[in-house]
Amino acid sequence: MTNLSVNLNKVALLRNTRNIGIPSITRMAQICIDAGAKGITVHPRPDQRHIRPGDVYDLEEVVTAVEFNIEGNPLEASFMKIVRQVKPTQCTLVPDTPDTFTSDSGWDLTKDQERLKPIIQELQSLGSRVSLFMDADIEQISLVPATGAERIELYTEPYATAFREKQNLEFIWQQFANAAQKAQELGLGVNAGHDLNLDNLAKFCTIPNILEVSIGHALTAEALEMGFSHTVQEYIKILSKSA
Ligand code: PXP
């Protein structure tokens, strides 16, 4: 079975619009863990627009029985400072620039392979598994074993877009299936993430042996939809006793 790692970035984004600590990141992490999530993911960006370094240190106390996955660009000093202290289960290395809206492509290893090698070695010496965020591109994936990384995370936005727009879906799904198979033949574990949701996840996971999906944006939006009715009823219960 594929593990779910819940990405809490969007919960932090909401929390950051007030200074009263709700929704609490650690409480949401505990709720996810209690519900069966096998991991918690965060992406502490340099501009601290959602997850802040303090959240990562707080989560370290809570995320003990499941995997803690920290994503980010290791070529930025702030990312390395955090992961050196926290030593998460998994570091997912992403080639995004500080002003990237959201991660939008995998590594170009023809360019960055040599720079990544010593970083990957250091992260592994801290005890973290290393996963590289990659496009479904067999040539690029063929370069991963030489970096020493144990896993890749397939950047699934093109699949999600094909699913949503009902265009080239089978062709794009097959590209991802081929990429995953190639990675597995090379001895790499395969994770996946970006824009996966309750509608498109089942088809994606017909690709064999996807080890983990990390999901944040849609899961948070779906939680709002699935939780609003119950919450509104709780408010009305209180108001029904009003004077
Ligand atoms: N994987 C990586 C590397 C990401 O940057 C993100 C978004 O933070 C995700 C997975 C999760 O994507 P989404 O929020 O669309 O579920």
Short mmCIF file of C-alpha atoms and ligand atoms in Angstrom, two decimals:
data_model
loop_
_atom_site.label_atom_id
_atom_site.label_comp_id
_atom_site.label_asym_id
_atom_site.label_seq_id
_atom_site.Cartn_x
_atom_site.Cartn_y
_atom_site.Cartn_z
CA MET A 1 0.00 0.00 0.00
CA THR A 2 1.19 3.51 -0.82
CA ASN A 3 1.86 5.67 2.24
CA LEU A 4 0.22 9.07 2.62
CA SER A 5 2.39 11.91 3.87
CA VAL A 6 0.30 14.98 4.61
CA ASN A 7 1.87 18.28 3.59
CA LEU A 8 0.92 20.96 6.17
CA ASN A 9 2.08 24.02 4.21
CA LYS A 10 -1.43 25.27 3.49
CA VAL A 11 -2.47 24.88 7.12
CA ALA A 12 0.47 27.13 8.01
CA LEU A 13 -0.55 29.61 5.33
CA LEU A 14 -3.96 29.99 7.00
CA ARG A 15 -2.39 30.16 10.48
CA ASN A 16 -0.07 32.97 9.32
CA THR A 17 -2.98 35.30 8.54
CA ARG A 18 -3.50 35.89 12.30
CA ASN A 19 -1.18 35.89 15.31
CA ILE A 20 -3.20 33.56 17.54
CA GLY A 21 -1.74 30.22 16.52
CA ILE A 22 -4.78 28.62 14.86
CA PRO A 23 -4.94 26.28 13.13
CA SER A 24 -2.13 24.72 15.15
CA ILE A 25 0.40 22.91 13.00
CA THR A 26 1.30 20.37 15.67
CA ARG A 27 -2.37 19.66 16.41
CA MET A 28 -3.13 19.15 12.73
CA ALA A 29 -0.11 16.85 12.46
CA GLN A 30 -1.44 14.79 15.38
CA ILE A 31 -4.91 14.62 13.78
CA CYS A 32 -3.33 13.36 10.52
CA ILE A 33 -1.27 10.78 12.37
CA ASP A 34 -4.26 9.60 14.41
CA ALA A 35 -6.22 9.28 11.13
CA GLY A 36 -3.60 6.94 9.67
CA ALA A 37 -1.17 9.18 7.75
CA LYS A 38 2.23 7.55 7.60
CA GLY A 39 4.11 10.81 7.30
CA ILE A 40 4.07 14.57 7.72
CA THR A 41 5.65 16.80 5.10
CA VAL A 42 6.68 20.44 5.33
CA HIS A 43 8.44 22.77 2.94
CA PRO A 44 10.04 25.60 4.93
CA ARG A 45 10.73 28.23 2.29
CA PRO A 46 13.22 31.06 2.88
CA ASP A 47 10.45 33.71 2.84
CA GLN A 48 8.56 31.76 5.59
CA ARG A 49 5.32 32.28 3.70
CA HIS A 50 3.85 29.13 5.21
CA ILE A 51 5.89 26.75 7.35
CA ARG A 52 8.36 28.64 9.58
CA PRO A 53 11.53 27.19 11.11
CA GLY A 54 9.82 27.17 14.53
CA ASP A 55 7.10 24.88 13.13
CA VAL A 56 9.70 22.37 12.03
CA TYR A 57 11.25 22.30 15.50
CA ASP A 58 7.80 21.94 17.13
CA LEU A 59 6.86 19.13 14.72
CA GLU A 60 10.05 17.27 15.60
CA GLU A 61 8.45 16.58 19.02
CA VAL A 62 5.15 15.31 17.53
CA VAL A 63 6.22 13.45 14.40
CA THR A 64 8.02 10.57 16.03
CA ALA A 65 6.00 7.45 15.18
CA VAL A 66 5.64 8.31 11.47
CA GLU A 67 8.01 9.68 8.85
CA PHE A 68 9.00 13.34 8.91
CA ASN A 69 9.69 14.57 5.37
CA ILE A 70 11.25 17.99 4.89
CA GLU A 71 11.27 19.39 1.37
CA GLY A 72 13.37 22.20 0.03
CA ASN A 73 16.28 23.40 -1.99
CA PRO A 74 19.53 22.28 -0.34
CA LEU A 75 21.47 24.95 -2.22
CA GLU A 76 19.84 27.44 0.19
CA ALA A 77 21.57 27.84 3.54
CA SER A 78 18.32 28.12 5.52
CA PHE A 79 17.17 24.64 4.39
CA MET A 80 20.45 22.97 5.33
CA LYS A 81 20.50 24.72 8.74
CA ILE A 82 17.09 23.26 9.59
CA VAL A 83 17.70 19.72 8.37
CA ARG A 84 21.11 19.55 10.07
CA GLN A 85 19.32 20.21 13.36
CA VAL A 86 16.19 18.12 12.83
CA LYS A 87 17.66 15.16 10.89
CA PRO A 88 14.29 14.17 9.38
CA THR A 89 13.44 10.68 8.15
CA GLN A 90 13.47 11.94 4.59
CA CYS A 91 14.73 15.04 2.79
CA THR A 92 13.04 15.67 -0.54
CA LEU A 93 15.34 17.94 -2.50
CA VAL A 94 13.55 20.37 -4.78
CA PRO A 95 15.20 22.74 -7.29
CA ASP A 96 12.94 25.71 -6.65
CA THR A 97 14.14 29.29 -6.37
CA PRO A 98 13.16 31.41 -3.31
CA ASP A 99 10.48 33.26 -5.31
CA THR A 100 8.92 30.14 -6.90
CA PHE A 101 5.13 30.22 -6.43
CA THR A 102 5.07 26.45 -5.93
CA SER A 103 7.54 23.70 -6.94
CA ASP A 104 7.17 23.52 -10.69
CA SER A 105 9.84 21.20 -12.10
CA GLY A 106 12.23 18.41 -11.23
CA TRP A 107 16.02 18.58 -11.08
CA ASP A 108 18.11 18.97 -14.21
CA LEU A 109 20.84 16.54 -13.21
CA THR A 110 22.98 17.26 -16.27
CA LYS A 111 23.50 20.62 -14.52
CA ASP A 112 23.25 19.91 -10.79
CA GLN A 113 24.42 16.30 -10.35
CA GLU A 114 27.91 17.17 -9.07
CA ARG A 115 26.67 19.90 -6.71
CA LEU A 116 24.12 17.55 -5.21
CA LYS A 117 26.42 14.59 -4.54
CA PRO A 118 28.21 15.93 -1.41
CA ILE A 119 24.94 17.36 -0.06
CA ILE A 120 23.21 13.99 -0.45
CA GLN A 121 26.13 12.29 1.28
CA GLU A 122 25.93 14.74 4.17
CA LEU A 123 22.17 14.28 4.57
CA GLN A 124 22.57 10.51 4.56
CA SER A 125 25.34 10.75 7.15
CA LEU A 126 22.81 12.61 9.36
CA GLY A 127 20.51 9.59 8.99
CA SER A 128 18.07 11.05 6.46
CA ARG A 129 16.88 9.23 3.36
CA VAL A 130 17.21 11.43 0.27
CA SER A 131 14.60 11.75 -2.44
CA LEU A 132 15.04 13.94 -5.53
CA PHE A 133 12.06 15.76 -7.04
CA MET A 134 12.05 14.68 -10.70
CA ASP A 135 10.00 15.09 -13.83
CA ALA A 136 8.73 11.90 -15.51
CA ASP A 137 11.79 12.00 -17.76
CA ILE A 138 13.64 8.72 -18.20
CA GLU A 139 16.92 10.33 -19.28
CA GLN A 140 17.02 12.50 -16.16
CA ILE A 141 15.97 9.61 -13.91
CA SER A 142 18.84 7.52 -15.30
CA LEU A 143 21.23 10.06 -13.74
CA VAL A 144 19.81 9.71 -10.21
CA PRO A 145 21.73 6.60 -9.02
CA ALA A 146 25.07 8.38 -9.57
CA THR A 147 23.97 11.10 -7.10
CA GLY A 148 23.54 8.51 -4.33
CA ALA A 149 19.87 9.42 -3.66
CA GLU A 150 17.69 6.47 -2.62
CA ARG A 151 14.39 7.72 -4.00
CA ILE A 152 12.76 10.08 -6.43
CA GLU A 153 9.54 12.01 -6.03
CA LEU A 154 7.75 12.27 -9.37
CA TYR A 155 6.37 15.77 -10.02
CA THR A 156 2.77 14.87 -10.78
CA GLU A 157 1.37 18.24 -11.91
CA PRO A 158 1.32 17.21 -15.62
CA TYR A 159 -0.67 14.09 -14.70
CA ALA A 160 -3.09 16.11 -12.54
CA THR A 161 -3.62 18.64 -15.33
CA ALA A 162 -4.23 15.89 -17.90
CA PHE A 163 -6.73 14.29 -15.52
CA ARG A 164 -8.55 17.58 -14.83
CA GLU A 165 -8.65 18.67 -18.47
CA LYS A 166 -9.28 15.15 -19.80
CA GLN A 167 -6.52 15.63 -22.37
CA ASN A 168 -3.88 13.02 -23.22
CA LEU A 169 -4.57 11.34 -19.90
CA GLU A 170 -3.64 7.79 -20.91
CA PHE A 171 -0.49 9.00 -22.69
CA ILE A 172 0.67 11.10 -19.71
CA TRP A 173 -0.22 8.37 -17.18
CA GLN A 174 1.89 5.95 -19.27
CA GLN A 175 4.82 8.39 -19.19
CA PHE A 176 4.63 8.36 -15.39
CA ALA A 177 4.28 4.58 -15.31
CA ASN A 178 7.36 4.24 -17.54
CA ALA A 179 9.32 6.71 -15.42
CA ALA A 180 8.41 4.87 -12.22
CA GLN A 181 9.33 1.51 -13.75
CA LYS A 182 12.68 2.85 -14.94
CA ALA A 183 13.45 4.25 -11.49
CA GLN A 184 12.52 0.94 -9.86
CA GLU A 185 14.73 -0.99 -12.31
CA LEU A 186 17.57 1.31 -11.27
CA GLY A 187 16.94 0.35 -7.64
CA LEU A 188 15.28 3.63 -6.65
CA GLY A 189 12.17 3.97 -4.52
CA VAL A 190 9.43 6.07 -6.08
CA ASN A 191 7.35 8.74 -4.31
CA ALA A 192 4.98 11.15 -6.00
CA GLY A 193 3.38 14.51 -5.35
CA HIS A 194 1.83 17.71 -6.56
CA ASP A 195 -1.83 18.40 -7.25
CA LEU A 196 -2.89 14.87 -6.35
CA ASN A 197 -6.41 14.78 -4.94
CA LEU A 198 -9.35 12.54 -4.08
CA ASP A 199 -10.36 12.34 -7.76
CA ASN A 200 -7.05 11.64 -9.49
CA LEU A 201 -5.17 9.63 -6.85
CA ALA A 202 -6.64 6.18 -7.44
CA LYS A 203 -5.72 6.10 -11.12
CA PHE A 204 -2.23 7.42 -10.43
CA CYS A 205 -1.68 4.70 -7.85
CA THR A 206 -2.44 1.94 -10.34
CA ILE A 207 1.25 2.45 -11.15
CA PRO A 208 2.87 -0.36 -9.16
CA ASN A 209 4.89 0.24 -6.02
CA ILE A 210 4.53 3.97 -5.49
CA LEU A 211 5.93 4.12 -1.96
CA GLU A 212 4.57 7.48 -0.82
CA VAL A 213 2.39 10.33 -2.00
CA SER A 214 2.71 13.72 -0.33
CA ILE A 215 -0.44 15.80 -0.62
CA GLY A 216 -1.21 19.24 0.75
CA HIS A 217 -3.17 21.74 -1.29
CA ALA A 218 -6.10 19.62 -2.42
CA LEU A 219 -6.24 17.67 0.84
CA THR A 220 -6.59 20.92 2.77
CA ALA A 221 -9.28 22.21 0.40
CA GLU A 222 -11.14 18.89 0.58
CA ALA A 223 -10.90 18.92 4.39
CA LEU A 224 -12.57 22.33 4.40
CA GLU A 225 -15.39 21.03 2.23
CA MET A 226 -15.81 17.82 4.21
CA GLY A 227 -15.59 19.60 7.56
CA PHE A 228 -17.57 22.79 7.04
CA SER A 229 -21.03 21.26 7.39
CA HIS A 230 -20.21 19.59 10.73
CA THR A 231 -18.56 22.76 12.03
CA VAL A 232 -21.46 24.99 11.04
CA GLN A 233 -23.79 22.58 12.86
CA GLU A 234 -21.65 22.91 16.01
CA TYR A 235 -21.97 26.70 15.87
CA ILE A 236 -25.71 26.46 15.34
CA LYS A 237 -25.97 24.13 18.35
CA ILE A 238 -24.46 26.88 20.51
CA LEU A 239 -26.61 29.59 18.95
CA SER A 240 -29.75 27.53 19.44
CA LYS A 241 -29.25 28.07 23.20
CA SER A 242 -28.78 31.81 22.84
CA ALA A 243 -30.95 34.24 24.79
N1 PXP B 1 5.98 17.70 -3.41
C1 PXP B 1 6.65 18.86 -3.46
C2 PXP B 1 8.11 18.83 -3.74
C3 PXP B 1 6.00 20.09 -3.23
O1 PXP B 1 6.69 21.25 -3.27
C4 PXP B 1 4.62 20.07 -2.93
C5 PXP B 1 3.91 21.36 -2.65
O2 PXP B 1 4.47 21.94 -1.52
C6 PXP B 1 3.96 18.83 -2.89
C7 PXP B 1 4.66 17.67 -3.14
C8 PXP B 1 2.52 18.72 -2.55
O3 PXP B 1 1.76 19.29 -3.57
P1 PXP B 1 0.24 19.69 -3.30
O4 PXP B 1 0.23 20.77 -2.28
O5 PXP B 1 -0.22 20.15 -4.64
O6 PXP B 1 -0.46 18.47 -2.82
#
